[in-house]
Structures are given as C-alpha cells and as structure tokens.
Amino acid sequence: MKDEFVQFVFVVIAIVVSAAAEELLPSFFGMGLPLLLALVIAVAPRLNVLPVVMTSVGAGAFEDALSALPPMTAVCFFVIAALLARRDGFPRVFLVALFPVFELWSGMCILGPMGDVFARALVSIPLGGAALAIQFLAVDRLGRKAGIDE
C-alpha cells in the first residue's frame, strides 16, 4: 500500500513539474521540449500497467490543455507510447521516433490550418532526444531517492 501511494505522489509531482517546465522553458522554432511525452516514456518501464496507463492519461490531459488540442488527442497517443515503451523487445533507441510521430498525429488532429507540421516533426527529433535523456536521468535519480521501486 505504501508503495502505491509513493508511486502516485511521485508521478503526480513529476507530471506537474514537467508540464510547468514544458510551458515555461524557451521554445525552438515554435516548439518546446516535449517533457510530458518523455516522462511517460521514461516512467513506463518502471511501473505496472495500470499506473502507467493512468500516468499517460494524466500527462496527456495536461498536454491537450497546454497545446489547445482537441480532447483525447494526446491522451490516446500517450497511452500507445507508454505501452510501446513497456515492451521488452522494443529497442530504446527507437523511442525517439515517437516524438515526430506525435507531432504528425497532433498536427492532423488540429482543427485549424496545419501550418508547418513536417518542419515541426523534424525539429522534434533532437528536442525529443534531449527531453528523453533529461527525463530518464531525472526519473532514475529521483525515483531512487523517492523509493518507487521498493
């Protein structure tokens, strides 16, 4: 019981801090660091399936609100990304490919003009790699201190 409560509090704090950092950090070519998607991918191998899905729903709801996307756009993609990141046989290097796919996904779901979706997809590769590295290090270090694996 203590383990689940610690995981819940850790994930809630991580989602709120990641959403705030994603919104407040400077943007590059009109796109900020995708810290919420990176958080979902970094946390997915460490937790059970149900907490991973709930983390994905919470982070996706934040992403929908911050990006003014239609409801459930990011939530659906984040759940798929988290379940893909949990697979044992899927190489971690290819998880960076989820960032441009998300940009294409969200670009097609936007109700207005699409703009430069393909340019944003290209920019999202290095930004996604940087965000993924930051989140893997943060989740590893802070997760050990919080004791979410015990």
PDB file of C-alpha atoms in Angstrom:
ATOM      1  CA  MET A   1       0.000   0.000   0.000  1.00  0.00           C
ATOM      2  CA  LYS A   2       2.808   2.410   0.867  1.00  0.00           C
ATOM      3  CA  ASP A   3       4.494   1.547  -2.415  1.00  0.00           C
ATOM      4  CA  GLU A   4       1.452   2.520  -4.472  1.00  0.00           C
ATOM      5  CA  PHE A   5       0.966   5.781  -2.572  1.00  0.00           C
ATOM      6  CA  VAL A   6       4.620   6.740  -3.070  1.00  0.00           C
ATOM      7  CA  GLN A   7       4.380   5.961  -6.779  1.00  0.00           C
ATOM      8  CA  PHE A   8       1.190   8.017  -7.075  1.00  0.00           C
ATOM      9  CA  VAL A   9       2.666  11.060  -5.339  1.00  0.00           C
ATOM     10  CA  PHE A  10       5.895  10.783  -7.356  1.00  0.00           C
ATOM     11  CA  VAL A  11       4.026  10.590 -10.658  1.00  0.00           C
ATOM     12  CA  VAL A  12       1.694  13.492  -9.820  1.00  0.00           C
ATOM     13  CA  ILE A  13       4.609  15.723  -8.848  1.00  0.00           C
ATOM     14  CA  ALA A  14       6.573  14.656 -11.942  1.00  0.00           C
ATOM     15  CA  ILE A  15       3.627  15.431 -14.250  1.00  0.00           C
ATOM     16  CA  VAL A  16       3.033  18.867 -12.733  1.00  0.00           C
ATOM     17  CA  VAL A  17       6.728  19.815 -12.799  1.00  0.00           C
ATOM     18  CA  SER A  18       7.131  18.521 -16.374  1.00  0.00           C
ATOM     19  CA  ALA A  19       4.058  20.415 -17.560  1.00  0.00           C
ATOM     20  CA  ALA A  20       5.277  23.614 -15.935  1.00  0.00           C
ATOM     21  CA  ALA A  21       8.759  23.209 -17.393  1.00  0.00           C
ATOM     22  CA  GLU A  22       7.355  22.422 -20.837  1.00  0.00           C
ATOM     23  CA  GLU A  23       5.334  25.620 -20.748  1.00  0.00           C
ATOM     24  CA  LEU A  24       7.970  27.911 -19.214  1.00  0.00           C
ATOM     25  CA  LEU A  25      11.159  26.794 -20.991  1.00  0.00           C
ATOM     26  CA  PRO A  26      12.036  28.623 -24.206  1.00  0.00           C
ATOM     27  CA  SER A  27      10.770  27.219 -27.484  1.00  0.00           C
ATOM     28  CA  PHE A  28      12.803  26.369 -30.562  1.00  0.00           C
ATOM     29  CA  PHE A  29      11.177  27.072 -33.924  1.00  0.00           C
ATOM     30  CA  GLY A  30       7.831  27.413 -32.192  1.00  0.00           C
ATOM     31  CA  MET A  31       8.147  24.113 -30.340  1.00  0.00           C
ATOM     32  CA  GLY A  32       9.111  23.491 -26.725  1.00  0.00           C
ATOM     33  CA  LEU A  33      10.708  20.447 -25.161  1.00  0.00           C
ATOM     34  CA  PRO A  34       8.207  17.564 -25.155  1.00  0.00           C
ATOM     35  CA  LEU A  35       8.770  16.772 -21.488  1.00  0.00           C
ATOM     36  CA  LEU A  36       5.358  15.208 -20.816  1.00  0.00           C
ATOM     37  CA  LEU A  37       5.716  12.593 -23.555  1.00  0.00           C
ATOM     38  CA  ALA A  38       9.286  11.943 -22.440  1.00  0.00           C
ATOM     39  CA  LEU A  39       8.079  11.486 -18.859  1.00  0.00           C
ATOM     40  CA  VAL A  40       5.515   8.914 -19.927  1.00  0.00           C
ATOM     41  CA  ILE A  41       8.144   7.004 -21.904  1.00  0.00           C
ATOM     42  CA  ALA A  42      10.668   7.169 -19.047  1.00  0.00           C
ATOM     43  CA  VAL A  43       8.235   6.043 -16.340  1.00  0.00           C
ATOM     44  CA  ALA A  44       6.592   3.258 -18.360  1.00  0.00           C
ATOM     45  CA  PRO A  45       9.199   0.506 -17.813  1.00  0.00           C
ATOM     46  CA  ARG A  46       9.364   1.171 -14.070  1.00  0.00           C
ATOM     47  CA  LEU A  47       5.677   0.848 -13.127  1.00  0.00           C
ATOM     48  CA  ASN A  48       2.929  -1.731 -13.578  1.00  0.00           C
ATOM     49  CA  VAL A  49       0.457  -1.462 -16.442  1.00  0.00           C
ATOM     50  CA  LEU A  50      -2.406   0.281 -14.613  1.00  0.00           C
ATOM     51  CA  PRO A  51      -0.262   3.067 -13.088  1.00  0.00           C
ATOM     52  CA  VAL A  52       1.405   3.561 -16.485  1.00  0.00           C
ATOM     53  CA  VAL A  53      -1.953   3.971 -18.211  1.00  0.00           C
ATOM     54  CA  MET A  54      -3.142   6.413 -15.521  1.00  0.00           C
ATOM     55  CA  THR A  55       0.123   8.367 -15.836  1.00  0.00           C
ATOM     56  CA  SER A  56      -0.383   8.520 -19.587  1.00  0.00           C
ATOM     57  CA  VAL A  57      -3.942   9.767 -19.181  1.00  0.00           C
ATOM     58  CA  GLY A  58      -2.874  12.489 -16.741  1.00  0.00           C
ATOM     59  CA  ALA A  59       0.093  13.634 -18.819  1.00  0.00           C
ATOM     60  CA  GLY A  60      -1.979  13.516 -22.000  1.00  0.00           C
ATOM     61  CA  ALA A  61      -4.690  15.645 -20.418  1.00  0.00           C
ATOM     62  CA  PHE A  62      -2.069  18.215 -19.443  1.00  0.00           C
ATOM     63  CA  GLU A  63      -0.664  18.150 -22.993  1.00  0.00           C
ATOM     64  CA  ASP A  64      -4.123  18.599 -24.502  1.00  0.00           C
ATOM     65  CA  ALA A  65      -4.734  21.596 -22.247  1.00  0.00           C
ATOM     66  CA  LEU A  66      -1.332  23.218 -22.788  1.00  0.00           C
ATOM     67  CA  SER A  67      -1.345  22.764 -26.577  1.00  0.00           C
ATOM     68  CA  ALA A  68      -5.041  23.562 -27.085  1.00  0.00           C
ATOM     69  CA  LEU A  69      -5.541  20.229 -28.818  1.00  0.00           C
ATOM     70  CA  PRO A  70      -8.949  18.606 -29.196  1.00  0.00           C
ATOM     71  CA  PRO A  71      -9.853  16.394 -26.213  1.00  0.00           C
ATOM     72  CA  MET A  72      -8.215  12.952 -26.045  1.00  0.00           C
ATOM     73  CA  THR A  73      -5.711  13.691 -28.831  1.00  0.00           C
ATOM     74  CA  ALA A  74      -2.599  13.456 -26.683  1.00  0.00           C
ATOM     75  CA  VAL A  75      -4.162  11.021 -24.219  1.00  0.00           C
ATOM     76  CA  CYS A  76      -4.629   8.340 -26.874  1.00  0.00           C
ATOM     77  CA  PHE A  77      -1.121   8.771 -28.224  1.00  0.00           C
ATOM     78  CA  PHE A  78       0.488   8.832 -24.786  1.00  0.00           C
ATOM     79  CA  VAL A  79      -1.197   5.556 -23.807  1.00  0.00           C
ATOM     80  CA  ILE A  80       0.011   3.919 -27.016  1.00  0.00           C
ATOM     81  CA  ALA A  81       3.534   5.307 -26.476  1.00  0.00           C
ATOM     82  CA  ALA A  82       3.637   4.098 -22.862  1.00  0.00           C
ATOM     83  CA  LEU A  83       2.527   0.596 -23.751  1.00  0.00           C
ATOM     84  CA  LEU A  84       5.080   0.514 -26.565  1.00  0.00           C
ATOM     85  CA  ALA A  85       7.823   1.668 -24.186  1.00  0.00           C
ATOM     86  CA  ARG A  86       6.911  -1.166 -21.794  1.00  0.00           C
ATOM     87  CA  ARG A  87       7.622  -3.840 -24.397  1.00  0.00           C
ATOM     88  CA  ASP A  88      10.802  -5.747 -23.616  1.00  0.00           C
ATOM     89  CA  GLY A  89      11.836  -6.403 -27.200  1.00  0.00           C
ATOM     90  CA  PHE A  90      11.447  -2.817 -28.416  1.00  0.00           C
ATOM     91  CA  PRO A  91      14.838  -1.040 -28.628  1.00  0.00           C
ATOM     92  CA  ARG A  92      15.064   2.120 -26.524  1.00  0.00           C
ATOM     93  CA  VAL A  93      16.825   3.996 -29.335  1.00  0.00           C
ATOM     94  CA  PHE A  94      13.692   3.856 -31.484  1.00  0.00           C
ATOM     95  CA  LEU A  95      11.626   5.550 -28.786  1.00  0.00           C
ATOM     96  CA  VAL A  96      12.913   8.877 -30.131  1.00  0.00           C
ATOM     97  CA  ALA A  97      10.840   8.198 -33.260  1.00  0.00           C
ATOM     98  CA  LEU A  98       7.691   8.650 -31.178  1.00  0.00           C
ATOM     99  CA  PHE A  99       8.267  12.418 -30.961  1.00  0.00           C
ATOM    100  CA  PRO A 100       7.929  13.226 -34.695  1.00  0.00           C
ATOM    101  CA  VAL A 101       5.053  10.754 -34.937  1.00  0.00           C
ATOM    102  CA  PHE A 102       3.285  12.664 -32.151  1.00  0.00           C
ATOM    103  CA  GLU A 103       3.845  15.945 -33.982  1.00  0.00           C
ATOM    104  CA  LEU A 104       2.291  14.475 -37.129  1.00  0.00           C
ATOM    105  CA  TRP A 105      -0.559  12.965 -35.068  1.00  0.00           C
ATOM    106  CA  SER A 106      -1.362  16.209 -33.293  1.00  0.00           C
ATOM    107  CA  GLY A 107      -0.928  18.222 -36.483  1.00  0.00           C
ATOM    108  CA  MET A 108      -3.569  16.159 -38.228  1.00  0.00           C
ATOM    109  CA  CYS A 109      -5.972  16.484 -35.293  1.00  0.00           C
ATOM    110  CA  ILE A 110      -5.803  20.272 -35.149  1.00  0.00           C
ATOM    111  CA  LEU A 111      -8.991  21.828 -36.452  1.00  0.00           C
ATOM    112  CA  GLY A 112      -7.349  24.909 -37.990  1.00  0.00           C
ATOM    113  CA  PRO A 113      -4.669  25.268 -40.652  1.00  0.00           C
ATOM    114  CA  MET A 114      -1.910  22.706 -40.316  1.00  0.00           C
ATOM    115  CA  GLY A 115       0.995  25.113 -40.819  1.00  0.00           C
ATOM    116  CA  ASP A 116       4.451  23.583 -40.916  1.00  0.00           C
ATOM    117  CA  VAL A 117       3.757  20.180 -39.375  1.00  0.00           C
ATOM    118  CA  PHE A 118       6.603  18.469 -41.203  1.00  0.00           C
ATOM    119  CA  ALA A 119       9.136  21.085 -40.100  1.00  0.00           C
ATOM    120  CA  ARG A 120       7.938  20.658 -36.525  1.00  0.00           C
ATOM    121  CA  ALA A 121       8.325  16.895 -36.893  1.00  0.00           C
ATOM    122  CA  LEU A 122      11.949  17.326 -37.956  1.00  0.00           C
ATOM    123  CA  VAL A 123      12.681  19.714 -35.095  1.00  0.00           C
ATOM    124  CA  SER A 124      11.065  17.317 -32.633  1.00  0.00           C
ATOM    125  CA  ILE A 125      13.725  14.636 -33.197  1.00  0.00           C
ATOM    126  CA  PRO A 126      16.623  16.416 -31.423  1.00  0.00           C
ATOM    127  CA  LEU A 127      14.292  18.091 -28.921  1.00  0.00           C
ATOM    128  CA  GLY A 128      12.655  14.760 -28.135  1.00  0.00           C
ATOM    129  CA  GLY A 129      16.032  13.091 -27.696  1.00  0.00           C
ATOM    130  CA  ALA A 130      17.119  15.808 -25.278  1.00  0.00           C
ATOM    131  CA  ALA A 131      13.840  15.642 -23.356  1.00  0.00           C
ATOM    132  CA  LEU A 132      14.034  11.852 -23.174  1.00  0.00           C
ATOM    133  CA  ALA A 133      17.583  11.977 -21.814  1.00  0.00           C
ATOM    134  CA  ILE A 134      16.586  14.583 -19.213  1.00  0.00           C
ATOM    135  CA  GLN A 135      13.558  12.577 -18.092  1.00  0.00           C
ATOM    136  CA  PHE A 136      15.414   9.240 -17.946  1.00  0.00           C
ATOM    137  CA  LEU A 137      18.076  10.825 -15.726  1.00  0.00           C
ATOM    138  CA  ALA A 138      15.532  12.625 -13.539  1.00  0.00           C
ATOM    139  CA  VAL A 139      13.259   9.604 -13.121  1.00  0.00           C
ATOM    140  CA  ASP A 140      16.220   7.352 -12.375  1.00  0.00           C
ATOM    141  CA  ARG A 141      17.830   9.648  -9.809  1.00  0.00           C
ATOM    142  CA  LEU A 142      14.693  10.996  -8.148  1.00  0.00           C
ATOM    143  CA  GLY A 143      12.908   7.650  -8.354  1.00  0.00           C
ATOM    144  CA  ARG A 144      15.677   6.008  -6.369  1.00  0.00           C
ATOM    145  CA  LYS A 145      15.512   8.766  -3.758  1.00  0.00           C
ATOM    146  CA  ALA A 146      11.723   8.512  -3.540  1.00  0.00           C
ATOM    147  CA  GLY A 147      11.850   4.723  -3.388  1.00  0.00           C
ATOM    148  CA  ILE A 148       9.318   3.985  -6.137  1.00  0.00           C
ATOM    149  CA  ASP A 149      10.979   0.658  -6.970  1.00  0.00           C
ATOM    150  CA  GLU A 150      10.894  -0.767  -3.459  1.00  0.00           C
TER     151      GLU A 150
END
